């Protein structure tokens, strides 16, 4: 992720640091190049624009231009603003609620929702030795329910038994009841996706949310879909309400624009990133570390 952007920014900022004294024009020229690099990395236009504006405002300050190492100060400002854009602090999944804590997963079909559900379940059971129950609410695709059961066996996490003929909200309620009876700490609800953003999916997700009253609603979004992922996040947040985002396929995403834009556009934190197909390929999204990675 961010390989191209990282190279481009290093080139631009190295040029500044080598220069010694900086004029406001030098900063302006560099910022135009940074803006172009962000847009080529598929960062949303508004996000790129306000990012540049914030950096420029701080960088043309008298203290920077007159300082002994102005270039390095600009690099630090770019770093700080990247961290701000990406969301400041790393945010873990919030389990601070009475058990069973319900986590609802939403997103398009094929985005990695079921895989991520199992990865999160594995992580929670591994780390905190929490007892987790997973339930598939995908009544339209029996194969999706089977897939969650198979992954559950693989990561040794229980899945709710499949009962035919129930609606997604009914399954959600049954999952929560079963979690209460079985003294589970966490119940993860894997809702049905669709191929594209459509009203039926949103309405169903909203119904499930009303029935389950989840503590976390996590959007699973494919990083490779770039701007579409950003629009998806905005729509889901407006219609259903999100508490966080999980970006998948970060391992295949050379540009990283979606990651940079999502927090800024939705205000919701990226909590986790998927970095591969394996069950342990899930990482905490740490803005400071990612900003460091981008600036090399
Ligand atoms: P769903 O339809 O949203 O539930 O998607 P799935 O969980 O079935 O995932 C679709 C495909 O994406 C599967 O082949 C997963 O192994 C793969 N996948 C999921 N997350 C990642 C990821 O972070 N990186 C990579 N490379 N593949 C992933």
PDB file of C-alpha atoms and ligand atoms in Angstrom:
ATOM      1  CA  UNK A   1       0.000   0.000   0.000  1.00  0.00           C
ATOM      2  CA  UNK A   2       1.134   3.556  -0.691  1.00  0.00           C
ATOM      3  CA  UNK A   3       4.278   2.461  -2.571  1.00  0.00           C
ATOM      4  CA  UNK A   4       3.891   4.918  -5.444  1.00  0.00           C
ATOM      5  CA  UNK A   5       2.723   7.753  -3.240  1.00  0.00           C
ATOM      6  CA  UNK A   6       5.584   7.121  -0.867  1.00  0.00           C
ATOM      7  CA  UNK A   7       8.128   7.310  -3.681  1.00  0.00           C
ATOM      8  CA  UNK A   8       6.631  10.464  -5.121  1.00  0.00           C
ATOM      9  CA  UNK A   9       6.428  12.271  -1.791  1.00  0.00           C
ATOM     10  CA  UNK A  10       9.972  11.298  -0.835  1.00  0.00           C
ATOM     11  CA  UNK A  11      11.196  12.738  -4.127  1.00  0.00           C
ATOM     12  CA  UNK A  12       9.350  16.021  -3.670  1.00  0.00           C
ATOM     13  CA  UNK A  13      10.252  16.454  -0.009  1.00  0.00           C
ATOM     14  CA  UNK A  14      13.901  15.418  -0.497  1.00  0.00           C
ATOM     15  CA  UNK A  15      14.123  18.224  -3.032  1.00  0.00           C
ATOM     16  CA  UNK A  16      12.939  20.667  -0.364  1.00  0.00           C
ATOM     17  CA  UNK A  17      15.263  19.416   2.357  1.00  0.00           C
ATOM     18  CA  UNK A  18      18.308  19.666   0.080  1.00  0.00           C
ATOM     19  CA  UNK A  19      17.546  23.230  -0.865  1.00  0.00           C
ATOM     20  CA  UNK A  20      18.450  25.021   2.375  1.00  0.00           C
ATOM     21  CA  UNK A  21      16.565  28.333   2.433  1.00  0.00           C
ATOM     22  CA  UNK A  22      12.935  28.144   1.227  1.00  0.00           C
ATOM     23  CA  UNK A  23      10.722  30.823  -0.246  1.00  0.00           C
ATOM     24  CA  UNK A  24       6.921  30.796  -0.217  1.00  0.00           C
ATOM     25  CA  UNK A  25       7.132  30.030  -3.953  1.00  0.00           C
ATOM     26  CA  UNK A  26       9.266  26.945  -3.278  1.00  0.00           C
ATOM     27  CA  UNK A  27       6.627  25.704  -0.841  1.00  0.00           C
ATOM     28  CA  UNK A  28       3.823  26.460  -3.301  1.00  0.00           C
ATOM     29  CA  UNK A  29       5.556  24.571  -6.092  1.00  0.00           C
ATOM     30  CA  UNK A  30       6.176  21.584  -3.840  1.00  0.00           C
ATOM     31  CA  UNK A  31       2.568  21.605  -2.642  1.00  0.00           C
ATOM     32  CA  UNK A  32       1.308  21.550  -6.224  1.00  0.00           C
ATOM     33  CA  UNK A  33       3.417  18.453  -6.797  1.00  0.00           C
ATOM     34  CA  UNK A  34       2.189  16.844  -3.563  1.00  0.00           C
ATOM     35  CA  UNK A  35      -1.389  17.530  -4.631  1.00  0.00           C
ATOM     36  CA  UNK A  36      -0.792  15.853  -7.982  1.00  0.00           C
ATOM     37  CA  UNK A  37       0.804  12.848  -6.261  1.00  0.00           C
ATOM     38  CA  UNK A  38      -2.205  12.516  -3.928  1.00  0.00           C
ATOM     39  CA  UNK A  39      -4.675  12.659  -6.816  1.00  0.00           C
ATOM     40  CA  UNK A  40      -2.694  10.061  -8.753  1.00  0.00           C
ATOM     41  CA  UNK A  41      -2.873   7.852  -5.645  1.00  0.00           C
ATOM     42  CA  UNK A  42      -6.677   8.158  -5.978  1.00  0.00           C
ATOM     43  CA  UNK A  43      -7.170  10.371  -2.934  1.00  0.00           C
ATOM     44  CA  UNK A  44     -10.528  12.170  -3.099  1.00  0.00           C
ATOM     45  CA  UNK A  45     -10.230  15.683  -4.569  1.00  0.00           C
ATOM     46  CA  UNK A  46     -11.676  17.490  -1.529  1.00  0.00           C
ATOM     47  CA  UNK A  47      -9.428  15.560   0.800  1.00  0.00           C
ATOM     48  CA  UNK A  48      -6.313  16.337  -1.257  1.00  0.00           C
ATOM     49  CA  UNK A  49      -7.283  19.991  -1.501  1.00  0.00           C
ATOM     50  CA  UNK A  50      -7.864  20.544   2.213  1.00  0.00           C
ATOM     51  CA  UNK A  51      -4.731  18.539   3.056  1.00  0.00           C
ATOM     52  CA  UNK A  52      -2.598  20.821   0.870  1.00  0.00           C
ATOM     53  CA  UNK A  53      -4.283  23.898   2.272  1.00  0.00           C
ATOM     54  CA  UNK A  54      -3.476  22.897   5.853  1.00  0.00           C
ATOM     55  CA  UNK A  55       0.134  22.065   5.028  1.00  0.00           C
ATOM     56  CA  UNK A  56       0.592  25.273   3.073  1.00  0.00           C
ATOM     57  CA  UNK A  57      -0.858  27.434   5.854  1.00  0.00           C
ATOM     58  CA  UNK A  58       1.573  26.012   8.358  1.00  0.00           C
ATOM     59  CA  UNK A  59       4.533  25.766   5.981  1.00  0.00           C
ATOM     60  CA  UNK A  60       4.597  29.337   4.701  1.00  0.00           C
ATOM     61  CA  UNK A  61       4.665  30.526   8.323  1.00  0.00           C
ATOM     62  CA  UNK A  62       7.633  32.785   8.903  1.00  0.00           C
ATOM     63  CA  UNK A  63       9.174  30.395  11.425  1.00  0.00           C
ATOM     64  CA  UNK A  64       9.452  27.602   8.896  1.00  0.00           C
ATOM     65  CA  UNK A  65      10.932  29.603   6.065  1.00  0.00           C
ATOM     66  CA  UNK A  66      13.416  31.319   8.346  1.00  0.00           C
ATOM     67  CA  UNK A  67      14.370  28.205  10.272  1.00  0.00           C
ATOM     68  CA  UNK A  68      17.748  26.525   9.814  1.00  0.00           C
ATOM     69  CA  UNK A  69      16.244  23.375   8.298  1.00  0.00           C
ATOM     70  CA  UNK A  70      13.044  24.554   6.621  1.00  0.00           C
ATOM     71  CA  UNK A  71      12.741  21.492   4.388  1.00  0.00           C
ATOM     72  CA  UNK A  72      12.711  19.162   7.357  1.00  0.00           C
ATOM     73  CA  UNK A  73      10.082  21.282   9.045  1.00  0.00           C
ATOM     74  CA  UNK A  74       7.878  20.969   5.965  1.00  0.00           C
ATOM     75  CA  UNK A  75       8.366  17.184   6.041  1.00  0.00           C
ATOM     76  CA  UNK A  76       7.280  17.165   9.680  1.00  0.00           C
ATOM     77  CA  UNK A  77       4.198  19.243   8.862  1.00  0.00           C
ATOM     78  CA  UNK A  78       3.277  16.848   6.011  1.00  0.00           C
ATOM     79  CA  UNK A  79       3.736  13.929   8.406  1.00  0.00           C
ATOM     80  CA  UNK A  80       1.538  15.524  11.086  1.00  0.00           C
ATOM     81  CA  UNK A  81      -1.196  16.375   8.596  1.00  0.00           C
ATOM     82  CA  UNK A  82      -1.107  12.842   7.185  1.00  0.00           C
ATOM     83  CA  UNK A  83      -1.627  11.482  10.700  1.00  0.00           C
ATOM     84  CA  UNK A  84      -4.528  13.904  11.226  1.00  0.00           C
ATOM     85  CA  UNK A  85      -6.114  12.902   7.904  1.00  0.00           C
ATOM     86  CA  UNK A  86      -5.729   9.211   8.692  1.00  0.00           C
ATOM     87  CA  UNK A  87      -7.352   9.625  12.090  1.00  0.00           C
ATOM     88  CA  UNK A  88      -4.741  10.450  14.767  1.00  0.00           C
ATOM     89  CA  UNK A  89      -4.895   7.475  17.146  1.00  0.00           C
ATOM     90  CA  UNK A  90      -5.247   3.793  16.366  1.00  0.00           C
ATOM     91  CA  UNK A  91      -8.729   2.674  17.374  1.00  0.00           C
ATOM     92  CA  UNK A  92      -9.430  -0.842  18.523  1.00  0.00           C
ATOM     93  CA  UNK A  93     -12.764  -2.590  18.261  1.00  0.00           C
ATOM     94  CA  UNK A  94     -14.774  -1.306  21.203  1.00  0.00           C
ATOM     95  CA  UNK A  95     -15.985  -4.134  23.422  1.00  0.00           C
ATOM     96  CA  UNK A  96     -16.855  -1.874  26.297  1.00  0.00           C
ATOM     97  CA  UNK A  97     -20.498  -2.899  26.704  1.00  0.00           C
ATOM     98  CA  UNK A  98     -22.449  -5.591  28.564  1.00  0.00           C
ATOM     99  CA  UNK A  99     -21.932  -9.087  27.152  1.00  0.00           C
ATOM    100  CA  UNK A 100     -22.747 -10.321  24.640  1.00  0.00           C
ATOM    101  CA  UNK A 101     -21.320  -7.361  22.693  1.00  0.00           C
ATOM    102  CA  UNK A 102     -22.801  -7.388  19.179  1.00  0.00           C
ATOM    103  CA  UNK A 103     -20.635  -6.465  16.206  1.00  0.00           C
ATOM    104  CA  UNK A 104     -22.424  -6.080  12.877  1.00  0.00           C
ATOM    105  CA  UNK A 105     -20.476  -6.425   9.638  1.00  0.00           C
ATOM    106  CA  UNK A 106     -21.765  -4.698   6.488  1.00  0.00           C
ATOM    107  CA  UNK A 107     -20.421  -4.289   2.967  1.00  0.00           C
ATOM    108  CA  UNK A 108     -20.639  -5.410  -0.635  1.00  0.00           C
ATOM    109  CA  UNK A 109     -20.537  -9.027  -1.707  1.00  0.00           C
ATOM    110  CA  UNK A 110     -16.958 -10.069  -2.372  1.00  0.00           C
ATOM    111  CA  UNK A 111     -15.425  -7.318  -0.246  1.00  0.00           C
ATOM    112  CA  UNK A 112     -14.075  -9.845   2.248  1.00  0.00           C
ATOM    113  CA  UNK A 113     -16.841  -9.572   4.858  1.00  0.00           C
ATOM    114  CA  UNK A 114     -17.085 -13.225   5.798  1.00  0.00           C
ATOM    115  CA  UNK A 115     -13.305 -13.662   5.812  1.00  0.00           C
ATOM    116  CA  UNK A 116     -12.926 -10.573   8.001  1.00  0.00           C
ATOM    117  CA  UNK A 117     -15.662 -11.794  10.363  1.00  0.00           C
ATOM    118  CA  UNK A 118     -13.662 -14.968  10.966  1.00  0.00           C
ATOM    119  CA  UNK A 119     -10.372 -13.067  11.224  1.00  0.00           C
ATOM    120  CA  UNK A 120     -11.829 -10.761  13.895  1.00  0.00           C
ATOM    121  CA  UNK A 121     -13.320 -13.728  15.761  1.00  0.00           C
ATOM    122  CA  UNK A 122      -9.946 -15.446  15.692  1.00  0.00           C
ATOM    123  CA  UNK A 123      -8.162 -12.356  16.916  1.00  0.00           C
ATOM    124  CA  UNK A 124     -10.602 -11.851  19.815  1.00  0.00           C
ATOM    125  CA  UNK A 125     -10.448 -15.469  20.897  1.00  0.00           C
ATOM    126  CA  UNK A 126      -6.643 -15.604  20.508  1.00  0.00           C
ATOM    127  CA  UNK A 127      -5.798 -12.375  22.271  1.00  0.00           C
ATOM    128  CA  UNK A 128      -8.262 -11.983  25.073  1.00  0.00           C
ATOM    129  CA  UNK A 129      -9.482 -15.576  25.168  1.00  0.00           C
ATOM    130  CA  UNK A 130     -12.940 -14.174  24.668  1.00  0.00           C
ATOM    131  CA  UNK A 131     -15.796 -16.476  23.797  1.00  0.00           C
ATOM    132  CA  UNK A 132     -17.142 -15.507  20.380  1.00  0.00           C
ATOM    133  CA  UNK A 133     -20.200 -16.620  18.402  1.00  0.00           C
ATOM    134  CA  UNK A 134     -20.509 -15.860  14.684  1.00  0.00           C
ATOM    135  CA  UNK A 135     -23.762 -15.829  12.713  1.00  0.00           C
ATOM    136  CA  UNK A 136     -24.363 -15.491   8.989  1.00  0.00           C
ATOM    137  CA  UNK A 137     -27.445 -13.451   8.100  1.00  0.00           C
ATOM    138  CA  UNK A 138     -27.103 -14.064   4.369  1.00  0.00           C
ATOM    139  CA  UNK A 139     -30.445 -15.721   3.662  1.00  0.00           C
ATOM    140  CA  UNK A 140     -30.015 -15.148  -0.084  1.00  0.00           C
ATOM    141  CA  UNK A 141     -26.863 -17.180  -0.460  1.00  0.00           C
ATOM    142  CA  UNK A 142     -26.759 -20.498   1.395  1.00  0.00           C
ATOM    143  CA  UNK A 143     -23.138 -20.854   0.252  1.00  0.00           C
ATOM    144  CA  UNK A 144     -22.217 -17.789   2.307  1.00  0.00           C
ATOM    145  CA  UNK A 145     -23.665 -19.395   5.436  1.00  0.00           C
ATOM    146  CA  UNK A 146     -21.729 -22.571   4.727  1.00  0.00           C
ATOM    147  CA  UNK A 147     -18.557 -20.540   4.149  1.00  0.00           C
ATOM    148  CA  UNK A 148     -18.810 -18.946   7.600  1.00  0.00           C
ATOM    149  CA  UNK A 149     -19.350 -22.377   9.190  1.00  0.00           C
ATOM    150  CA  UNK A 150     -16.236 -23.718   7.405  1.00  0.00           C
ATOM    151  CA  UNK A 151     -14.128 -20.733   8.514  1.00  0.00           C
ATOM    152  CA  UNK A 152     -15.541 -21.110  12.052  1.00  0.00           C
ATOM    153  CA  UNK A 153     -14.235 -24.677  12.195  1.00  0.00           C
ATOM    154  CA  UNK A 154     -10.886 -23.512  10.863  1.00  0.00           C
ATOM    155  CA  UNK A 155     -10.414 -20.807  13.506  1.00  0.00           C
ATOM    156  CA  UNK A 156     -12.193 -22.857  16.200  1.00  0.00           C
ATOM    157  CA  UNK A 157     -14.971 -20.340  16.775  1.00  0.00           C
ATOM    158  CA  UNK A 158     -18.630 -21.361  17.127  1.00  0.00           C
ATOM    159  CA  UNK A 159     -21.166 -20.437  14.477  1.00  0.00           C
ATOM    160  CA  UNK A 160     -24.904 -20.172  15.005  1.00  0.00           C
ATOM    161  CA  UNK A 161     -26.682 -23.289  13.660  1.00  0.00           C
ATOM    162  CA  UNK A 162     -28.394 -22.595  10.328  1.00  0.00           C
ATOM    163  CA  UNK A 163     -32.201 -22.605  10.491  1.00  0.00           C
ATOM    164  CA  UNK A 164     -34.095 -22.225   7.217  1.00  0.00           C
ATOM    165  CA  UNK A 165     -36.939 -19.758   6.740  1.00  0.00           C
ATOM    166  CA  UNK A 166     -35.882 -16.970   9.108  1.00  0.00           C
ATOM    167  CA  UNK A 167     -35.406 -13.338   8.093  1.00  0.00           C
ATOM    168  CA  UNK A 168     -32.064 -11.593   8.771  1.00  0.00           C
ATOM    169  CA  UNK A 169     -33.448  -9.630  11.786  1.00  0.00           C
ATOM    170  CA  UNK A 170     -34.878 -12.879  13.197  1.00  0.00           C
ATOM    171  CA  UNK A 171     -31.505 -14.598  12.824  1.00  0.00           C
ATOM    172  CA  UNK A 172     -29.819 -11.632  14.513  1.00  0.00           C
ATOM    173  CA  UNK A 173     -32.170 -11.915  17.486  1.00  0.00           C
ATOM    174  CA  UNK A 174     -31.663 -15.685  17.658  1.00  0.00           C
ATOM    175  CA  UNK A 175     -27.888 -15.157  17.606  1.00  0.00           C
ATOM    176  CA  UNK A 176     -28.050 -12.712  20.498  1.00  0.00           C
ATOM    177  CA  UNK A 177     -30.313 -15.041  22.497  1.00  0.00           C
ATOM    178  CA  UNK A 178     -27.963 -17.951  21.848  1.00  0.00           C
ATOM    179  CA  UNK A 179     -25.005 -15.785  22.871  1.00  0.00           C
ATOM    180  CA  UNK A 180     -26.733 -14.886  26.133  1.00  0.00           C
ATOM    181  CA  UNK A 181     -27.648 -18.486  26.900  1.00  0.00           C
ATOM    182  CA  UNK A 182     -24.174 -19.726  26.014  1.00  0.00           C
ATOM    183  CA  UNK A 183     -22.367 -16.990  27.996  1.00  0.00           C
ATOM    184  CA  UNK A 184     -20.557 -15.643  24.941  1.00  0.00           C
ATOM    185  CA  UNK A 185     -18.675 -12.369  25.294  1.00  0.00           C
ATOM    186  CA  UNK A 186     -19.076 -11.282  21.674  1.00  0.00           C
ATOM    187  CA  UNK A 187     -21.496 -12.084  18.842  1.00  0.00           C
ATOM    188  CA  UNK A 188     -20.511 -11.128  15.277  1.00  0.00           C
ATOM    189  CA  UNK A 189     -23.303 -10.735  12.718  1.00  0.00           C
ATOM    190  CA  UNK A 190     -22.192 -11.225   9.111  1.00  0.00           C
ATOM    191  CA  UNK A 191     -24.915  -9.499   7.048  1.00  0.00           C
ATOM    192  CA  UNK A 192     -25.678 -10.126   3.374  1.00  0.00           C
ATOM    193  CA  UNK A 193     -23.885  -8.026   0.786  1.00  0.00           C
ATOM    194  CA  UNK A 194     -24.915  -7.273  -2.779  1.00  0.00           C
ATOM    195  CA  UNK A 195     -22.824  -6.865  -5.912  1.00  0.00           C
ATOM    196  CA  UNK A 196     -23.431  -3.124  -5.984  1.00  0.00           C
ATOM    197  CA  UNK A 197     -24.641  -0.483  -3.587  1.00  0.00           C
ATOM    198  CA  UNK A 198     -28.418  -0.874  -3.604  1.00  0.00           C
ATOM    199  CA  UNK A 199     -31.427   0.092  -1.572  1.00  0.00           C
ATOM    200  CA  UNK A 200     -32.398  -3.494  -0.691  1.00  0.00           C
ATOM    201  CA  UNK A 201     -29.033  -4.071   0.997  1.00  0.00           C
ATOM    202  CA  UNK A 202     -29.252  -0.783   2.907  1.00  0.00           C
ATOM    203  CA  UNK A 203     -32.840  -1.441   4.035  1.00  0.00           C
ATOM    204  CA  UNK A 204     -31.917  -4.935   5.205  1.00  0.00           C
ATOM    205  CA  UNK A 205     -28.873  -3.657   7.084  1.00  0.00           C
ATOM    206  CA  UNK A 206     -30.991  -0.956   8.738  1.00  0.00           C
ATOM    207  CA  UNK A 207     -33.565  -3.597   9.802  1.00  0.00           C
ATOM    208  CA  UNK A 208     -30.846  -5.810  11.279  1.00  0.00           C
ATOM    209  CA  UNK A 209     -29.374  -2.855  13.114  1.00  0.00           C
ATOM    210  CA  UNK A 210     -32.745  -2.036  14.662  1.00  0.00           C
ATOM    211  CA  UNK A 211     -33.253  -5.649  15.727  1.00  0.00           C
ATOM    212  CA  UNK A 212     -29.756  -6.261  17.094  1.00  0.00           C
ATOM    213  CA  UNK A 213     -28.779  -2.819  18.415  1.00  0.00           C
ATOM    214  CA  UNK A 214     -25.084  -3.613  17.811  1.00  0.00           C
ATOM    215  CA  UNK A 215     -22.313  -1.871  19.719  1.00  0.00           C
ATOM    216  CA  UNK A 216     -20.107  -1.786  16.614  1.00  0.00           C
ATOM    217  CA  UNK A 217     -21.186  -1.499  12.971  1.00  0.00           C
ATOM    218  CA  UNK A 218     -18.133  -2.134  10.816  1.00  0.00           C
ATOM    219  CA  UNK A 219     -18.050  -1.523   7.085  1.00  0.00           C
ATOM    220  CA  UNK A 220     -15.809  -3.939   5.209  1.00  0.00           C
ATOM    221  CA  UNK A 221     -14.517  -2.159   2.099  1.00  0.00           C
ATOM    222  CA  UNK A 222     -12.158  -3.354  -0.613  1.00  0.00           C
ATOM    223  CA  UNK A 223      -9.203  -0.950  -0.865  1.00  0.00           C
ATOM    224  CA  UNK A 224      -8.812  -1.787  -4.549  1.00  0.00           C
ATOM    225  CA  UNK A 225     -12.150  -0.122  -5.332  1.00  0.00           C
ATOM    226  CA  UNK A 226     -10.701   3.305  -4.453  1.00  0.00           C
ATOM    227  CA  UNK A 227     -13.220   6.129  -4.755  1.00  0.00           C
ATOM    228  CA  UNK A 228     -16.124   3.658  -4.889  1.00  0.00           C
ATOM    229  CA  UNK A 229     -15.149   2.459  -1.428  1.00  0.00           C
ATOM    230  CA  UNK A 230     -15.260   6.039  -0.192  1.00  0.00           C
ATOM    231  CA  UNK A 231     -18.743   6.566  -1.669  1.00  0.00           C
ATOM    232  CA  UNK A 232     -19.880   3.257  -0.205  1.00  0.00           C
ATOM    233  CA  UNK A 233     -18.702   4.322   3.253  1.00  0.00           C
ATOM    234  CA  UNK A 234     -20.516   7.627   2.969  1.00  0.00           C
ATOM    235  CA  UNK A 235     -23.781   5.945   1.900  1.00  0.00           C
ATOM    236  CA  UNK A 236     -23.649   3.253   4.578  1.00  0.00           C
ATOM    237  CA  UNK A 237     -22.846   5.805   7.230  1.00  0.00           C
ATOM    238  CA  UNK A 238     -25.758   8.041   6.249  1.00  0.00           C
ATOM    239  CA  UNK A 239     -28.260   5.209   5.871  1.00  0.00           C
ATOM    240  CA  UNK A 240     -27.243   2.715   8.562  1.00  0.00           C
ATOM    241  CA  UNK A 241     -24.655   4.458  10.730  1.00  0.00           C
ATOM    242  CA  UNK A 242     -21.123   3.117  11.056  1.00  0.00           C
ATOM    243  CA  UNK A 243     -18.774   2.976  14.023  1.00  0.00           C
ATOM    244  CA  UNK A 244     -15.718   2.002  11.991  1.00  0.00           C
ATOM    245  CA  UNK A 245     -14.230   0.689   8.774  1.00  0.00           C
ATOM    246  CA  UNK A 246     -12.155  -2.361   7.900  1.00  0.00           C
ATOM    247  CA  UNK A 247     -10.196  -2.026   4.654  1.00  0.00           C
ATOM    248  CA  UNK A 248      -9.442  -5.302   2.922  1.00  0.00           C
ATOM    249  CA  UNK A 249      -7.010  -6.230   0.126  1.00  0.00           C
ATOM    250  CA  UNK A 250      -4.585  -3.609   1.330  1.00  0.00           C
ATOM    251  CA  UNK A 251      -1.928  -6.144   0.300  1.00  0.00           C
ATOM    252  CA  UNK A 252      -2.850  -5.644  -3.354  1.00  0.00           C
ATOM    253  CA  UNK A 253      -3.419  -1.894  -3.253  1.00  0.00           C
ATOM    254  CA  UNK A 254      -0.459   0.091  -4.555  1.00  0.00           C
ATOM    255  CA  UNK A 255      -2.214   3.448  -4.393  1.00  0.00           C
ATOM    256  CA  UNK A 256      -3.835   3.734  -0.970  1.00  0.00           C
ATOM    257  CA  UNK A 257      -6.135   6.621  -1.880  1.00  0.00           C
ATOM    258  CA  UNK A 258      -9.187   5.029  -0.277  1.00  0.00           C
ATOM    259  CA  UNK A 259      -7.415   4.654   3.052  1.00  0.00           C
ATOM    260  CA  UNK A 260      -6.363   8.271   2.962  1.00  0.00           C
ATOM    261  CA  UNK A 261      -9.821   9.558   2.033  1.00  0.00           C
ATOM    262  CA  UNK A 262     -12.158   7.424   4.098  1.00  0.00           C
ATOM    263  CA  UNK A 263     -11.558   8.886   7.487  1.00  0.00           C
ATOM    264  CA  UNK A 264     -11.658  12.435   6.153  1.00  0.00           C
ATOM    265  CA  UNK A 265     -14.887  11.884   4.196  1.00  0.00           C
ATOM    266  CA  UNK A 266     -16.870   9.886   6.773  1.00  0.00           C
ATOM    267  CA  UNK A 267     -15.263  10.933  10.046  1.00  0.00           C
ATOM    268  CA  UNK A 268     -15.326   7.254  10.988  1.00  0.00           C
ATOM    269  CA  UNK A 269     -12.063   5.533  11.923  1.00  0.00           C
ATOM    270  CA  UNK A 270     -10.417   2.807   9.908  1.00  0.00           C
ATOM    271  CA  UNK A 271      -9.962   0.275  12.695  1.00  0.00           C
ATOM    272  CA  UNK A 272      -8.381  -2.671  10.929  1.00  0.00           C
ATOM    273  CA  UNK A 273      -6.804  -3.578   7.610  1.00  0.00           C
ATOM    274  CA  UNK A 274      -6.867  -6.935   5.836  1.00  0.00           C
ATOM    275  CA  UNK A 275      -3.480  -7.820   4.404  1.00  0.00           C
ATOM    276  CA  UNK A 276      -4.080 -11.232   2.846  1.00  0.00           C
ATOM    277  CA  UNK A 277      -6.339 -14.266   2.610  1.00  0.00           C
ATOM    278  CA  UNK A 278      -4.966 -16.078   5.646  1.00  0.00           C
ATOM    279  CA  UNK A 279      -6.859 -15.918   8.922  1.00  0.00           C
ATOM    280  CA  UNK A 280      -4.123 -13.992  10.696  1.00  0.00           C
ATOM    281  CA  UNK A 281      -3.724 -11.403   7.910  1.00  0.00           C
ATOM    282  CA  UNK A 282      -5.442  -8.635   9.874  1.00  0.00           C
ATOM    283  CA  UNK A 283      -3.661  -5.599  11.322  1.00  0.00           C
ATOM    284  CA  UNK A 284      -4.581  -2.665  13.489  1.00  0.00           C
ATOM    285  CA  UNK A 285      -4.696   0.557  11.478  1.00  0.00           C
ATOM    286  CA  UNK A 286      -2.206   2.852  13.138  1.00  0.00           C
ATOM    287  CA  UNK A 287      -2.176   6.352  11.512  1.00  0.00           C
ATOM    288  CA  UNK A 288       1.278   7.305  12.843  1.00  0.00           C
ATOM    289  CA  UNK A 289       2.835   4.101  11.559  1.00  0.00           C
ATOM    290  CA  UNK A 290       1.124   4.441   8.187  1.00  0.00           C
ATOM    291  CA  UNK A 291       2.188   8.091   7.844  1.00  0.00           C
ATOM    292  CA  UNK A 292       5.740   6.986   8.662  1.00  0.00           C
ATOM    293  CA  UNK A 293       5.499   4.301   6.004  1.00  0.00           C
ATOM    294  CA  UNK A 294       4.239   6.802   3.413  1.00  0.00           C
ATOM    295  CA  UNK A 295       7.085   9.208   4.088  1.00  0.00           C
ATOM    296  CA  UNK A 296       9.610   6.367   4.105  1.00  0.00           C
TER     297      UNK A 296
HETATM  298  P1  LIG B   1     -17.753 -11.494   1.192  1.00  0.00           P
HETATM  299  O1  LIG B   1     -18.585 -11.851  -0.002  1.00  0.00           O
HETATM  300  O2  LIG B   1     -17.718 -10.015   1.413  1.00  0.00           O
HETATM  301  O3  LIG B   1     -18.105 -12.236   2.426  1.00  0.00           O
HETATM  302  O4  LIG B   1     -16.235 -11.858   0.789  1.00  0.00           O
HETATM  303  P2  LIG B   1     -15.338 -13.102   1.229  1.00  0.00           P
HETATM  304  O5  LIG B   1     -15.018 -13.033   2.680  1.00  0.00           O
HETATM  305  O6  LIG B   1     -15.964 -14.350   0.717  1.00  0.00           O
HETATM  306  O7  LIG B   1     -13.977 -12.781   0.453  1.00  0.00           O
HETATM  307  C1  LIG B   1     -13.866 -12.801  -0.949  1.00  0.00           C
HETATM  308  C2  LIG B   1     -12.443 -13.168  -1.323  1.00  0.00           C
HETATM  309  O8  LIG B   1     -11.528 -12.154  -0.906  1.00  0.00           O
HETATM  310  C3  LIG B   1     -11.949 -14.451  -0.682  1.00  0.00           C
HETATM  311  O9  LIG B   1     -11.243 -15.187  -1.628  1.00  0.00           O
HETATM  312  C4  LIG B   1     -11.016 -13.964   0.428  1.00  0.00           C
HETATM  313  O10 LIG B   1      -9.993 -14.904   0.714  1.00  0.00           O
HETATM  314  C5  LIG B   1     -10.443 -12.707  -0.200  1.00  0.00           C
HETATM  315  N1  LIG B   1      -9.976 -11.730   0.803  1.00  0.00           N
HETATM  316  C6  LIG B   1     -10.639 -11.250   1.887  1.00  0.00           C
HETATM  317  N2  LIG B   1      -9.896 -10.338   2.544  1.00  0.00           N
HETATM  318  C7  LIG B   1      -8.704 -10.243   1.875  1.00  0.00           C
HETATM  319  C8  LIG B   1      -7.500  -9.448   2.060  1.00  0.00           C
HETATM  320  O11 LIG B   1      -7.354  -8.632   2.978  1.00  0.00           O
HETATM  321  N3  LIG B   1      -6.520  -9.636   1.137  1.00  0.00           N
HETATM  322  C9  LIG B   1      -6.628 -10.517   0.088  1.00  0.00           C
HETATM  323  N4  LIG B   1      -5.613 -10.619  -0.762  1.00  0.00           N
HETATM  324  N5  LIG B   1      -7.739 -11.251  -0.108  1.00  0.00           N
HETATM  325  C10 LIG B   1      -8.760 -11.129   0.769  1.00  0.00           C
END
